[in-house]
Amino acid sequence: MDYSSSTSYRPHMILFPFMSKGHTVPMLHLASLLLHRRIPVTFFTTPANRPFISQHLAGSEASIVELPFPEQVAGVPAGVESTDMMPSMSLFYPFAQATKLLQPHFERELENLQSVTCMISDGFLWWTQYSALKFGIPRLVFYGFGSYPMTLSRLVYVNGLLIGPESDDEPFSVPEFPWIRLTKNDFKASFGETSGAQIDFLMKAAKSTSESNGLVINSFCEIDSVFLDYWNREFKDPRGWCIGPLCLVEPPRVELQPHEKPAWVQWLDLKLAQGNPVLYVAFGSQADISAEQLQEITTGLEESKTNFLWVKRQKESEIGDGFEERVKDRGIVVKEWVDQRQILSHRSVQGFLSHCGWNSVLESICAAVPILAWPMMAEQHLNARNVVEEMKVGLRVETTDGSVRGFVKKEGLEKMVKELMEGDMGKQVRKKVKEVAEAAKTAMEEGGSSWQTLNLIVGETFKKTSAGNDVV
Ligand code: UDP
């Protein structure tokens, strides 16, 4: 639907992501999706995050509004305005709490904006709910994850399943989904700890979400409906809507002129010409990986004899001397920001060793690349279960003690890398990921499930707001 010709109704959306790449990237895709439909968008950010956002929205009609990031906040190093700039994820809670100091600046900007019909803001920016209420703007919440972790986390929490007698690694069933077996360790970072800052933050986020007008979910009904339908039927507050995968809004640039190709794409071209399938290795923008674990990754990759492209973040420890030289015929390590979707779409890439950040999972699925799951933090352990046990589009690395958070030795990595790239289980998940990739494409196409849901949210439900009726 194109709203530019409508004289009676012209939506205007505010988008405000949390300051991390995993939350900002899909929100930028959402901005593009709305702009394609001629819906004006105002995108909120902070000065150090602006260049990333401006680059993405360059040439579009989106307005970008910059709010000054608070200075001299205890626990937040000067100049750090996004989680990938933090020296360690242990600073997450002071950082997240500091965003509250943006509220007066945000509200000053809201006073100047004309006829905003909807705010889509991050669940981690809980305080935007109260700004939305103050200004009478309906708010939809975006967290960046799918319905599987959302519904299971809530069920586990309300049923007190984490305070049962089981040890941290003993599987327990979720009565509402009897085929699913979870462990306390799948939830550790979210609910297992009792640190005051964590509980306080999660409670504020949950309360403000339940008071909002809905949840927009970066996923699609074809993989999420079992969990989303349960949520919408049993929990209701607020209703969830699948509108993704948002990474499909703008196809990655794959047909590049030779002078436009970064060195790693040229290397992938070479591997394609040699007929050597490549494993893509990346653990997202913010994972903390210990030096010992990093050592096992390097040895495991070296001994697997697989061709690999490893995108390694600066903050991870240095890899051992001589590694890059020893593997140079079949492995490349990249230390820059890459276009991950471009890499995944390269025809030589046949597997993704991933931490299972939800964006990486969706991007891999959309490129029909099977996943070797190695979750590290946040809801990634649940995403990994979803990948391996529910969607069946990937395998999982083996930990030494079989626990979900255990150490991965080179043997457990090497074995599963080979299985994914060459084994029978690898073949099965490769076949399945192709089917799911097709379903994802269909969901986003005109008339598809996500396309229709977005129409419903923008076109129908918010039309009601202008008539003064209830929203969603
Ligand atoms: N990403 C990228 N280039 C990089 C590193 C990350 O394009 O060098 C993108 C990646 O494609 C994904 C996002 O950053 O869209 C990371 O989100 P994800 O949920 O996968 O992981 P997180 O970084 O939040 O742990």
CSV table of C-alpha atoms and ligand atoms in Angstrom, one decimal:
chain,number,residue,atom,x,y,z
A,1,MET,CA,0.0,0.0,0.0
A,2,ASP,CA,1.3,3.5,-0.9
A,3,TYR,CA,0.1,6.1,1.5
A,4,SER,CA,1.6,9.1,-0.3
A,5,SER,CA,-1.6,9.7,-2.3
A,6,SER,CA,-4.0,9.5,0.6
A,7,THR,CA,-5.3,12.9,1.7
A,8,SER,CA,-7.3,11.7,4.7
A,9,TYR,CA,-4.6,9.6,6.3
A,10,ARG,CA,-0.8,10.0,6.3
A,11,PRO,CA,1.0,8.0,8.9
A,12,HIS,CA,4.2,9.4,10.4
A,13,MET,CA,6.4,6.9,12.3
A,14,ILE,CA,9.0,7.5,14.9
A,15,LEU,CA,11.7,4.8,15.2
A,16,PHE,CA,14.1,4.6,18.1
A,17,PRO,CA,16.4,1.6,18.5
A,18,PHE,CA,18.5,0.6,21.5
A,19,MET,CA,22.1,1.6,20.9
A,20,SER,CA,23.5,-1.8,19.8
A,21,LYS,CA,24.1,-3.0,16.3
A,22,GLY,CA,21.8,-6.0,16.7
A,23,HIS,CA,18.9,-3.7,17.6
A,24,THR,CA,19.8,-0.9,15.2
A,25,VAL,CA,20.3,-2.9,12.0
A,26,PRO,CA,16.8,-4.4,11.9
A,27,MET,CA,15.2,-1.1,12.9
A,28,LEU,CA,17.1,0.5,9.9
A,29,HIS,CA,15.6,-2.2,7.6
A,30,LEU,CA,12.2,-1.4,9.1
A,31,ALA,CA,12.7,2.3,8.3
A,32,SER,CA,13.5,1.3,4.7
A,33,LEU,CA,10.4,-0.8,4.6
A,34,LEU,CA,8.2,2.0,5.7
A,35,LEU,CA,9.9,4.5,3.4
A,36,HIS,CA,9.3,2.1,0.5
A,37,ARG,CA,5.6,2.5,1.3
A,38,ARG,CA,6.0,6.3,1.3
A,39,ILE,CA,5.5,6.5,5.1
A,40,PRO,CA,7.5,9.4,6.6
A,41,VAL,CA,10.0,8.2,9.2
A,42,THR,CA,11.8,10.1,12.0
A,43,PHE,CA,14.7,8.1,13.3
A,44,PHE,CA,16.2,8.9,16.7
A,45,THR,CA,19.8,8.2,17.7
A,46,THR,CA,22.8,9.7,19.5
A,47,PRO,CA,25.9,11.5,18.0
A,48,ALA,CA,28.3,8.6,17.9
A,49,ASN,CA,25.7,6.3,16.4
A,50,ARG,CA,24.7,8.8,13.7
A,51,PRO,CA,27.3,8.0,11.0
A,52,PHE,CA,26.2,4.4,10.9
A,53,ILE,CA,22.5,5.4,10.6
A,54,SER,CA,23.2,8.2,8.1
A,55,GLN,CA,25.1,5.9,5.9
A,56,HIS,CA,22.2,3.4,5.9
A,57,LEU,CA,19.5,6.0,5.3
A,58,ALA,CA,21.5,8.1,2.8
A,59,GLY,CA,19.4,9.3,-0.1
A,60,SER,CA,16.2,8.5,1.7
A,61,GLU,CA,13.6,10.9,3.0
A,62,ALA,CA,14.0,9.8,6.6
A,63,SER,CA,14.7,12.6,9.2
A,64,ILE,CA,17.4,11.7,11.7
A,65,VAL,CA,17.2,13.4,15.1
A,66,GLU,CA,20.2,13.3,17.4
A,67,LEU,CA,19.9,13.3,21.2
A,68,PRO,CA,23.0,14.1,23.3
A,69,PHE,CA,24.3,10.9,25.0
A,70,PRO,CA,24.7,11.5,28.8
A,71,GLU,CA,28.3,12.2,29.9
A,72,GLN,CA,30.1,11.1,33.1
A,73,VAL,CA,27.8,8.2,33.9
A,74,ALA,CA,29.2,5.9,36.5
A,75,GLY,CA,30.2,2.6,34.8
A,76,VAL,CA,30.0,3.9,31.3
A,77,PRO,CA,33.4,4.9,29.7
A,78,ALA,CA,33.4,8.4,28.0
A,79,GLY,CA,32.5,8.2,24.4
A,80,VAL,CA,30.8,4.8,24.6
A,81,GLU,CA,27.4,5.2,23.0
A,82,SER,CA,26.7,1.6,21.8
A,83,THR,CA,27.2,-1.8,23.3
A,84,ASP,CA,29.7,-2.9,20.6
A,85,MET,CA,32.0,0.0,21.8
A,86,MET,CA,32.0,-1.3,25.4
A,87,PRO,CA,35.1,-3.1,26.6
A,88,SER,CA,33.0,-5.8,28.2
A,89,MET,CA,29.3,-6.7,28.3
A,90,SER,CA,29.5,-6.5,32.1
A,91,LEU,CA,28.8,-2.8,31.6
A,92,PHE,CA,25.5,-3.5,30.0
A,93,TYR,CA,23.2,-2.5,32.9
A,94,PRO,CA,24.8,0.9,33.7
A,95,PHE,CA,24.8,1.6,30.0
A,96,ALA,CA,21.1,0.6,29.6
A,97,GLN,CA,20.1,2.6,32.7
A,98,ALA,CA,22.0,5.7,31.4
A,99,THR,CA,19.7,5.9,28.4
A,100,LYS,CA,17.0,7.2,30.7
A,101,LEU,CA,18.9,10.5,30.8
A,102,LEU,CA,17.9,10.9,27.2
A,103,GLN,CA,14.2,11.3,28.1
A,104,PRO,CA,14.0,15.1,28.6
A,105,HIS,CA,15.8,15.6,25.2
A,106,PHE,CA,13.6,13.1,23.6
A,107,GLU,CA,10.4,14.8,24.9
A,108,ARG,CA,11.7,18.2,23.8
A,109,GLU,CA,12.0,16.9,20.3
A,110,LEU,CA,8.6,15.3,20.4
A,111,GLU,CA,7.1,18.7,21.1
A,112,ASN,CA,8.4,19.9,17.8
A,113,LEU,CA,7.2,17.0,15.7
A,114,GLN,CA,4.0,17.2,13.7
A,115,SER,CA,1.3,14.6,13.8
A,116,VAL,CA,3.1,11.5,14.9
A,117,THR,CA,0.9,8.4,14.4
A,118,CYS,CA,3.1,5.8,16.0
A,119,MET,CA,6.3,5.3,17.8
A,120,ILE,CA,8.2,2.0,17.4
A,121,SER,CA,10.8,2.0,20.1
A,122,ASP,CA,13.1,-0.5,21.6
A,123,GLY,CA,11.9,-2.6,24.6
A,124,PHE,CA,15.2,-1.7,26.3
A,125,LEU,CA,14.3,2.0,26.1
A,126,TRP,CA,11.4,1.3,28.6
A,127,TRP,CA,11.1,5.0,29.4
A,128,THR,CA,9.9,5.9,25.9
A,129,GLN,CA,6.6,4.2,26.9
A,130,TYR,CA,6.0,7.1,29.3
A,131,SER,CA,7.0,9.7,26.8
A,132,ALA,CA,4.5,8.1,24.3
A,133,LEU,CA,1.8,8.2,26.9
A,134,LYS,CA,2.5,11.9,27.8
A,135,PHE,CA,2.2,12.9,24.1
A,136,GLY,CA,-0.7,10.5,23.3
A,137,ILE,CA,1.3,8.6,20.7
A,138,PRO,CA,0.6,4.9,20.3
A,139,ARG,CA,3.8,2.9,21.0
A,140,LEU,CA,4.8,-0.5,19.5
A,141,VAL,CA,7.7,-2.2,21.1
A,142,PHE,CA,10.6,-3.8,19.3
A,143,TYR,CA,13.1,-6.2,20.9
A,144,GLY,CA,14.8,-7.7,18.0
A,145,PHE,CA,14.1,-11.4,18.9
A,146,GLY,CA,11.5,-13.9,17.7
A,147,SER,CA,8.5,-15.4,19.4
A,148,TYR,CA,10.2,-18.6,20.5
A,149,PRO,CA,12.4,-17.1,23.2
A,150,MET,CA,9.8,-14.5,24.0
A,151,THR,CA,7.0,-17.0,24.7
A,152,LEU,CA,9.2,-19.7,26.4
A,153,SER,CA,10.9,-17.1,28.7
A,154,ARG,CA,7.6,-15.9,29.8
A,155,LEU,CA,6.2,-19.3,30.4
A,156,VAL,CA,9.2,-20.4,32.3
A,157,TYR,CA,9.1,-17.3,34.4
A,158,VAL,CA,5.3,-17.4,35.3
A,159,ASN,CA,5.4,-21.1,36.0
A,160,GLY,CA,8.5,-20.8,38.2
A,161,LEU,CA,10.3,-23.5,36.2
A,162,LEU,CA,13.7,-22.0,37.1
A,163,ILE,CA,13.3,-22.6,40.8
A,164,GLY,CA,12.7,-26.3,40.4
A,165,PRO,CA,15.0,-28.9,42.0
A,166,GLU,CA,16.8,-29.7,38.7
A,167,SER,CA,20.5,-28.8,38.4
A,168,ASP,CA,21.4,-26.1,35.9
A,169,ASP,CA,21.9,-28.7,33.1
A,170,GLU,CA,19.1,-31.1,33.8
A,171,PRO,CA,16.4,-30.9,31.1
A,172,PHE,CA,12.9,-30.0,32.1
A,173,SER,CA,9.7,-30.0,30.0
A,174,VAL,CA,7.5,-27.0,29.3
A,175,PRO,CA,4.0,-28.5,29.8
A,176,GLU,CA,2.5,-26.1,27.2
A,177,PHE,CA,5.0,-27.3,24.5
A,178,PRO,CA,5.6,-30.9,25.6
A,179,TRP,CA,8.2,-31.6,22.8
A,180,ILE,CA,10.5,-28.9,24.1
A,181,ARG,CA,13.1,-29.6,26.8
A,182,LEU,CA,15.0,-26.7,28.3
A,183,THR,CA,17.6,-26.3,31.0
A,184,LYS,CA,18.1,-23.5,33.6
A,185,ASN,CA,21.3,-22.7,31.8
A,186,ASP,CA,19.4,-21.7,28.7
A,187,PHE,CA,18.2,-18.7,30.7
A,188,LYS,CA,21.1,-17.9,32.9
A,189,ALA,CA,21.8,-14.4,31.8
A,190,SER,CA,18.2,-13.4,31.6
A,191,PHE,CA,16.6,-14.8,34.8
A,192,GLY,CA,19.0,-16.9,36.7
A,193,GLU,CA,21.0,-14.2,38.4
A,194,THR,CA,19.5,-12.1,41.1
A,195,SER,CA,21.7,-9.0,40.7
A,196,GLY,CA,19.6,-5.9,41.6
A,197,ALA,CA,20.4,-3.9,38.4
A,198,GLN,CA,19.4,-6.8,36.2
A,199,ILE,CA,16.1,-7.5,37.9
A,200,ASP,CA,15.3,-3.8,38.0
A,201,PHE,CA,16.0,-3.4,34.3
A,202,LEU,CA,14.1,-6.4,33.2
A,203,MET,CA,11.1,-5.5,35.3
A,204,LYS,CA,11.0,-2.0,33.9
A,205,ALA,CA,11.2,-3.3,30.4
A,206,ALA,CA,8.5,-6.0,31.0
A,207,LYS,CA,6.1,-3.6,32.7
A,208,SER,CA,6.4,-0.9,30.0
A,209,THR,CA,6.1,-3.5,27.3
A,210,SER,CA,2.8,-4.8,28.8
A,211,GLU,CA,1.5,-1.2,28.9
A,212,SER,CA,2.3,-0.6,25.2
A,213,ASN,CA,0.1,-1.0,22.2
A,214,GLY,CA,1.8,-4.0,20.7
A,215,LEU,CA,5.0,-5.8,19.9
A,216,VAL,CA,6.5,-5.8,16.4
A,217,ILE,CA,8.5,-9.0,15.9
A,218,ASN,CA,11.3,-9.5,13.4
A,219,SER,CA,10.2,-12.9,12.3
A,220,PHE,CA,7.6,-14.5,10.1
A,221,CYS,CA,4.5,-16.6,10.9
A,222,GLU,CA,5.7,-19.6,9.0
A,223,ILE,CA,8.3,-20.3,11.7
A,224,ASP,CA,6.9,-18.4,14.6
A,225,SER,CA,3.1,-18.9,14.6
A,226,VAL,CA,3.0,-21.7,17.2
A,227,PHE,CA,4.7,-19.5,19.8
A,228,LEU,CA,3.2,-16.2,18.7
A,229,ASP,CA,-0.4,-17.6,18.6
A,230,TYR,CA,0.2,-19.0,22.2
A,231,TRP,CA,1.4,-15.6,23.3
A,232,ASN,CA,-1.5,-13.7,21.7
A,233,ARG,CA,-4.0,-16.2,23.1
A,234,GLU,CA,-2.7,-16.6,26.6
A,235,PHE,CA,-0.7,-13.6,27.5
A,236,LYS,CA,-2.4,-11.0,25.2
A,237,ASP,CA,-0.6,-8.0,26.8
A,238,PRO,CA,0.5,-6.7,24.4
A,239,ARG,CA,-0.4,-8.4,21.2
A,240,GLY,CA,2.6,-9.4,19.0
A,241,TRP,CA,2.8,-9.0,15.2
A,242,CYS,CA,5.4,-10.7,12.9
A,243,ILE,CA,6.6,-8.4,10.2
A,244,GLY,CA,9.9,-9.9,9.1
A,245,PRO,CA,12.5,-11.1,8.2
A,246,LEU,CA,13.4,-7.4,7.9
A,247,CYS,CA,16.8,-8.2,6.4
A,248,LEU,CA,14.9,-9.1,3.2
A,249,VAL,CA,13.7,-5.5,2.8
A,250,GLU,CA,16.9,-4.6,1.0
A,251,PRO,CA,18.7,-7.4,-0.8
A,252,PRO,CA,22.4,-7.4,-0.2
A,253,ARG,CA,24.6,-6.1,-2.9
A,254,VAL,CA,26.1,-9.2,-4.6
A,255,GLU,CA,26.8,-8.1,-8.1
A,256,LEU,CA,29.7,-5.8,-7.5
A,257,GLN,CA,32.2,-4.2,-10.0
A,258,PRO,CA,35.8,-5.5,-9.4
A,259,HIS,CA,36.8,-2.1,-7.9
A,260,GLU,CA,33.9,-2.2,-5.4
A,261,LYS,CA,34.9,-5.6,-4.0
A,262,PRO,CA,36.5,-5.8,-0.6
A,263,ALA,CA,39.4,-8.1,-0.3
A,264,TRP,CA,37.4,-10.8,1.5
A,265,VAL,CA,34.8,-10.9,-1.4
A,266,GLN,CA,37.6,-11.3,-3.9
A,267,TRP,CA,38.9,-14.1,-1.7
A,268,LEU,CA,35.4,-15.7,-1.7
A,269,ASP,CA,35.3,-15.4,-5.6
A,270,LEU,CA,38.6,-17.3,-5.7
A,271,LYS,CA,37.2,-20.0,-3.5
A,272,LEU,CA,34.2,-20.3,-5.7
A,273,ALA,CA,36.4,-20.6,-8.8
A,274,GLN,CA,38.4,-23.3,-7.0
A,275,GLY,CA,35.2,-25.1,-6.1
A,276,ASN,CA,36.0,-24.9,-2.4
A,277,PRO,CA,33.0,-24.4,-0.1
A,278,VAL,CA,33.6,-21.8,2.7
A,279,LEU,CA,32.5,-21.8,6.3
A,280,TYR,CA,31.7,-18.2,7.5
A,281,VAL,CA,32.6,-17.7,11.1
A,282,ALA,CA,31.3,-14.7,13.2
A,283,PHE,CA,30.1,-14.2,16.7
A,284,GLY,CA,28.2,-10.9,16.3
A,285,SER,CA,29.1,-7.4,17.4
A,286,GLN,CA,29.4,-7.8,21.2
A,287,ALA,CA,30.2,-11.3,22.4
A,288,ASP,CA,32.9,-11.6,25.1
A,289,ILE,CA,35.1,-14.6,24.2
A,290,SER,CA,37.8,-15.8,26.6
A,291,ALA,CA,41.4,-16.1,25.4
A,292,GLU,CA,41.3,-19.9,26.1
A,293,GLN,CA,38.1,-20.3,24.0
A,294,LEU,CA,39.6,-18.3,21.2
A,295,GLN,CA,42.6,-20.5,21.2
A,296,GLU,CA,40.4,-23.6,20.7
A,297,ILE,CA,38.6,-21.9,17.9
A,298,THR,CA,41.8,-21.2,16.0
A,299,THR,CA,43.1,-24.8,16.5
A,300,GLY,CA,39.7,-26.3,15.7
A,301,LEU,CA,39.5,-24.3,12.4
A,302,GLU,CA,43.1,-25.1,11.6
A,303,GLU,CA,42.7,-28.8,12.1
A,304,SER,CA,39.3,-29.1,10.4
A,305,LYS,CA,41.0,-28.3,7.1
A,306,THR,CA,37.9,-26.4,6.1
A,307,ASN,CA,38.0,-23.2,4.1
A,308,PHE,CA,36.8,-20.4,6.3
A,309,LEU,CA,36.3,-16.7,6.5
A,310,TRP,CA,36.4,-15.5,10.1
A,311,VAL,CA,35.2,-12.0,11.0
A,312,LYS,CA,36.9,-11.3,14.3
A,313,ARG,CA,36.1,-8.3,16.5
A,314,GLN,CA,38.9,-6.0,17.7
A,315,LYS,CA,38.0,-6.5,21.3
A,316,GLU,CA,38.5,-10.2,21.2
A,317,SER,CA,42.0,-11.3,22.2
A,318,GLU,CA,44.7,-11.6,19.6
A,319,ILE,CA,45.0,-15.0,17.9
A,320,GLY,CA,48.2,-17.0,18.2
A,321,ASP,CA,51.3,-16.1,16.3
A,322,GLY,CA,51.6,-17.5,12.8
A,323,PHE,CA,48.0,-18.7,12.6
A,324,GLU,CA,47.0,-16.5,9.6
A,325,GLU,CA,50.2,-17.5,7.7
A,326,ARG,CA,49.7,-21.2,8.4
A,327,VAL,CA,46.1,-21.2,7.1
A,328,LYS,CA,46.5,-18.6,4.4
A,329,ASP,CA,45.6,-21.0,1.5
A,330,ARG,CA,42.2,-21.8,2.9
A,331,GLY,CA,41.4,-19.3,5.7
A,332,ILE,CA,41.1,-15.6,6.0
A,333,VAL,CA,40.6,-13.5,9.1
A,334,VAL,CA,38.9,-10.1,8.7
A,335,LYS,CA,39.0,-7.5,11.5
A,336,GLU,CA,36.8,-4.8,9.9
A,337,TRP,CA,33.1,-4.3,9.8
A,338,VAL,CA,31.8,-6.3,6.9
A,339,ASP,CA,28.5,-6.5,5.0
A,340,GLN,CA,27.5,-9.8,6.6
A,341,ARG,CA,24.5,-10.4,4.3
A,342,GLN,CA,26.8,-9.9,1.3
A,343,ILE,CA,29.1,-12.6,2.6
A,344,LEU,CA,26.2,-15.0,3.4
A,345,SER,CA,24.8,-14.5,0.0
A,346,HIS,CA,28.1,-15.4,-1.8
A,347,ARG,CA,27.7,-18.7,-3.6
A,348,SER,CA,30.9,-20.1,-2.0
A,349,VAL,CA,29.5,-19.8,1.6
A,350,GLN,CA,28.0,-23.1,2.6
A,351,GLY,CA,27.9,-22.9,6.4
A,352,PHE,CA,27.8,-20.3,9.2
A,353,LEU,CA,29.4,-20.9,12.6
A,354,SER,CA,27.3,-18.4,14.5
A,355,HIS,CA,26.6,-17.2,18.0
A,356,CYS,CA,22.9,-17.2,17.0
A,357,GLY,CA,22.2,-13.5,17.5
A,358,TRP,CA,18.7,-13.4,16.0
A,359,ASN,CA,19.7,-11.2,13.1
A,360,SER,CA,22.5,-13.6,12.2
A,361,VAL,CA,20.1,-16.5,12.3
A,362,LEU,CA,17.6,-14.7,10.0
A,363,GLU,CA,20.3,-13.5,7.7
A,364,SER,CA,21.6,-17.1,7.4
A,365,ILE,CA,18.2,-18.5,6.8
A,366,CYS,CA,17.4,-15.9,4.1
A,367,ALA,CA,20.6,-16.8,2.3
A,368,ALA,CA,19.8,-20.5,2.7
A,369,VAL,CA,23.0,-21.1,4.6
A,370,PRO,CA,22.8,-23.8,7.4
A,371,ILE,CA,24.1,-22.8,10.8
A,372,LEU,CA,26.5,-24.3,13.3
A,373,ALA,CA,25.1,-22.9,16.5
A,374,TRP,CA,27.4,-21.7,19.3
A,375,PRO,CA,25.4,-19.4,21.5
A,376,MET,CA,27.2,-17.1,23.9
A,377,MET,CA,24.8,-14.8,25.8
A,378,ALA,CA,21.4,-13.1,26.0
A,379,GLU,CA,18.6,-15.1,24.3
A,380,GLN,CA,21.1,-16.9,22.0
A,381,HIS,CA,20.8,-20.2,23.8
A,382,LEU,CA,17.1,-20.3,23.1
A,383,ASN,CA,17.8,-19.2,19.5
A,384,ALA,CA,20.2,-22.1,19.1
A,385,ARG,CA,17.5,-24.5,20.3
A,386,ASN,CA,15.1,-23.0,17.9
A,387,VAL,CA,17.7,-23.3,15.0
A,388,VAL,CA,18.6,-27.0,15.8
A,389,GLU,CA,15.5,-28.5,17.4
A,390,GLU,CA,12.5,-26.5,16.1
A,391,MET,CA,13.4,-25.1,12.7
A,392,LYS,CA,16.0,-27.8,12.0
A,393,VAL,CA,18.2,-25.5,9.9
A,394,GLY,CA,21.4,-26.1,11.8
A,395,LEU,CA,23.6,-28.3,14.1
A,396,ARG,CA,25.2,-27.4,17.4
A,397,VAL,CA,28.9,-27.4,18.5
A,398,GLU,CA,29.7,-30.0,21.1
A,399,THR,CA,30.8,-28.8,24.5
A,400,THR,CA,33.2,-30.9,26.6
A,401,ASP,CA,30.6,-31.7,29.3
A,402,GLY,CA,27.5,-31.6,27.1
A,403,SER,CA,26.1,-28.6,28.9
A,404,VAL,CA,24.7,-25.7,26.9
A,405,ARG,CA,27.3,-23.2,28.3
A,406,GLY,CA,30.2,-25.6,28.5
A,407,PHE,CA,33.7,-25.1,27.0
A,408,VAL,CA,34.2,-26.1,23.4
A,409,LYS,CA,37.4,-28.0,22.7
A,410,LYS,CA,38.9,-28.1,19.3
A,411,GLU,CA,37.7,-31.7,18.8
A,412,GLY,CA,34.1,-30.7,19.4
A,413,LEU,CA,34.3,-27.9,17.0
A,414,GLU,CA,36.2,-29.7,14.3
A,415,LYS,CA,33.8,-32.7,14.4
A,416,MET,CA,30.7,-30.5,14.0
A,417,VAL,CA,32.3,-28.2,11.3
A,418,LYS,CA,33.0,-31.3,9.2
A,419,GLU,CA,29.5,-32.6,9.9
A,420,LEU,CA,27.9,-29.4,8.8
A,421,MET,CA,30.0,-29.0,5.7
A,422,GLU,CA,30.2,-32.6,4.5
A,423,GLY,CA,28.2,-35.0,6.7
A,424,ASP,CA,24.7,-36.4,6.3
A,425,MET,CA,23.2,-34.3,9.1
A,426,GLY,CA,24.7,-31.3,7.3
A,427,LYS,CA,22.9,-32.4,4.1
A,428,GLN,CA,19.5,-32.6,6.0
A,429,VAL,CA,19.8,-29.1,7.5
A,430,ARG,CA,21.0,-27.7,4.2
A,431,LYS,CA,17.9,-29.0,2.5
A,432,LYS,CA,15.6,-27.7,5.3
A,433,VAL,CA,17.2,-24.2,5.3
A,434,LYS,CA,16.4,-23.9,1.6
A,435,GLU,CA,12.7,-24.5,2.3
A,436,VAL,CA,12.6,-22.0,5.2
A,437,ALA,CA,14.4,-19.4,3.0
A,438,GLU,CA,11.6,-19.8,0.4
A,439,ALA,CA,9.0,-19.3,3.1
A,440,ALA,CA,10.8,-16.2,4.4
A,441,LYS,CA,10.8,-14.7,0.9
A,442,THR,CA,7.1,-15.4,0.4
A,443,ALA,CA,6.2,-13.9,3.8
A,444,MET,CA,7.8,-10.5,2.8
A,445,GLU,CA,6.5,-10.4,-0.7
A,446,GLU,CA,3.3,-8.5,-1.6
A,447,GLY,CA,0.4,-10.5,-0.2
A,448,GLY,CA,2.7,-12.6,2.1
A,449,SER,CA,2.0,-13.0,5.8
A,450,SER,CA,4.4,-10.3,7.0
A,451,TRP,CA,3.4,-7.9,4.2
A,452,GLN,CA,-0.2,-8.3,5.3
A,453,THR,CA,0.5,-7.8,8.9
A,454,LEU,CA,2.4,-4.6,8.3
A,455,ASN,CA,-0.5,-3.3,6.3
A,456,LEU,CA,-2.8,-4.2,9.1
A,457,ILE,CA,-0.8,-2.3,11.7
A,458,VAL,CA,-0.2,0.8,9.6
A,459,GLY,CA,-3.2,0.9,7.4
A,460,GLU,CA,-6.1,-0.2,9.5
A,461,THR,CA,-5.3,-0.1,13.2
A,462,PHE,CA,-3.6,3.3,13.2
A,463,LYS,CA,-6.3,4.8,11.0
A,464,LYS,CA,-8.4,4.3,14.1
A,465,THR,CA,-6.2,6.6,16.1
A,466,SER,CA,-7.0,9.5,13.9
A,467,ALA,CA,-10.7,8.8,14.6
A,468,GLY,CA,-9.9,8.7,18.3
A,469,ASN,CA,-10.6,5.0,18.8
A,470,ASP,CA,-8.5,2.3,20.5
A,471,VAL,CA,-5.3,1.3,18.9
A,472,VAL,CA,-4.5,-2.3,18.1
B,1,UDP,N1,27.0,-7.2,11.3
B,1,UDP,C1,27.6,-6.8,10.1
B,1,UDP,N2,28.9,-6.7,10.0
B,1,UDP,C2,29.8,-7.1,11.0
B,1,UDP,C3,29.2,-7.5,12.2
B,1,UDP,C4,27.8,-7.5,12.4
B,1,UDP,O1,26.8,-6.5,9.2
B,1,UDP,O2,31.0,-7.0,10.8
B,1,UDP,C5,25.6,-7.2,11.5
B,1,UDP,C6,24.9,-8.6,11.3
B,1,UDP,O3,24.7,-8.8,9.9
B,1,UDP,C7,23.7,-8.4,12.1
B,1,UDP,C8,24.1,-7.5,13.2
B,1,UDP,O4,25.2,-6.8,12.8
B,1,UDP,O5,22.7,-7.8,11.3
B,1,UDP,C9,24.4,-8.3,14.5
B,1,UDP,O6,23.2,-8.7,15.1
B,1,UDP,P1,23.1,-10.2,15.7
B,1,UDP,O7,21.7,-10.2,16.3
B,1,UDP,O8,23.4,-11.2,14.8
B,1,UDP,O9,24.2,-10.2,16.9
B,1,UDP,P2,24.7,-9.2,18.0
B,1,UDP,O10,25.7,-8.4,17.5
B,1,UDP,O11,23.4,-8.4,18.4
B,1,UDP,O12,25.2,-10.1,19.1
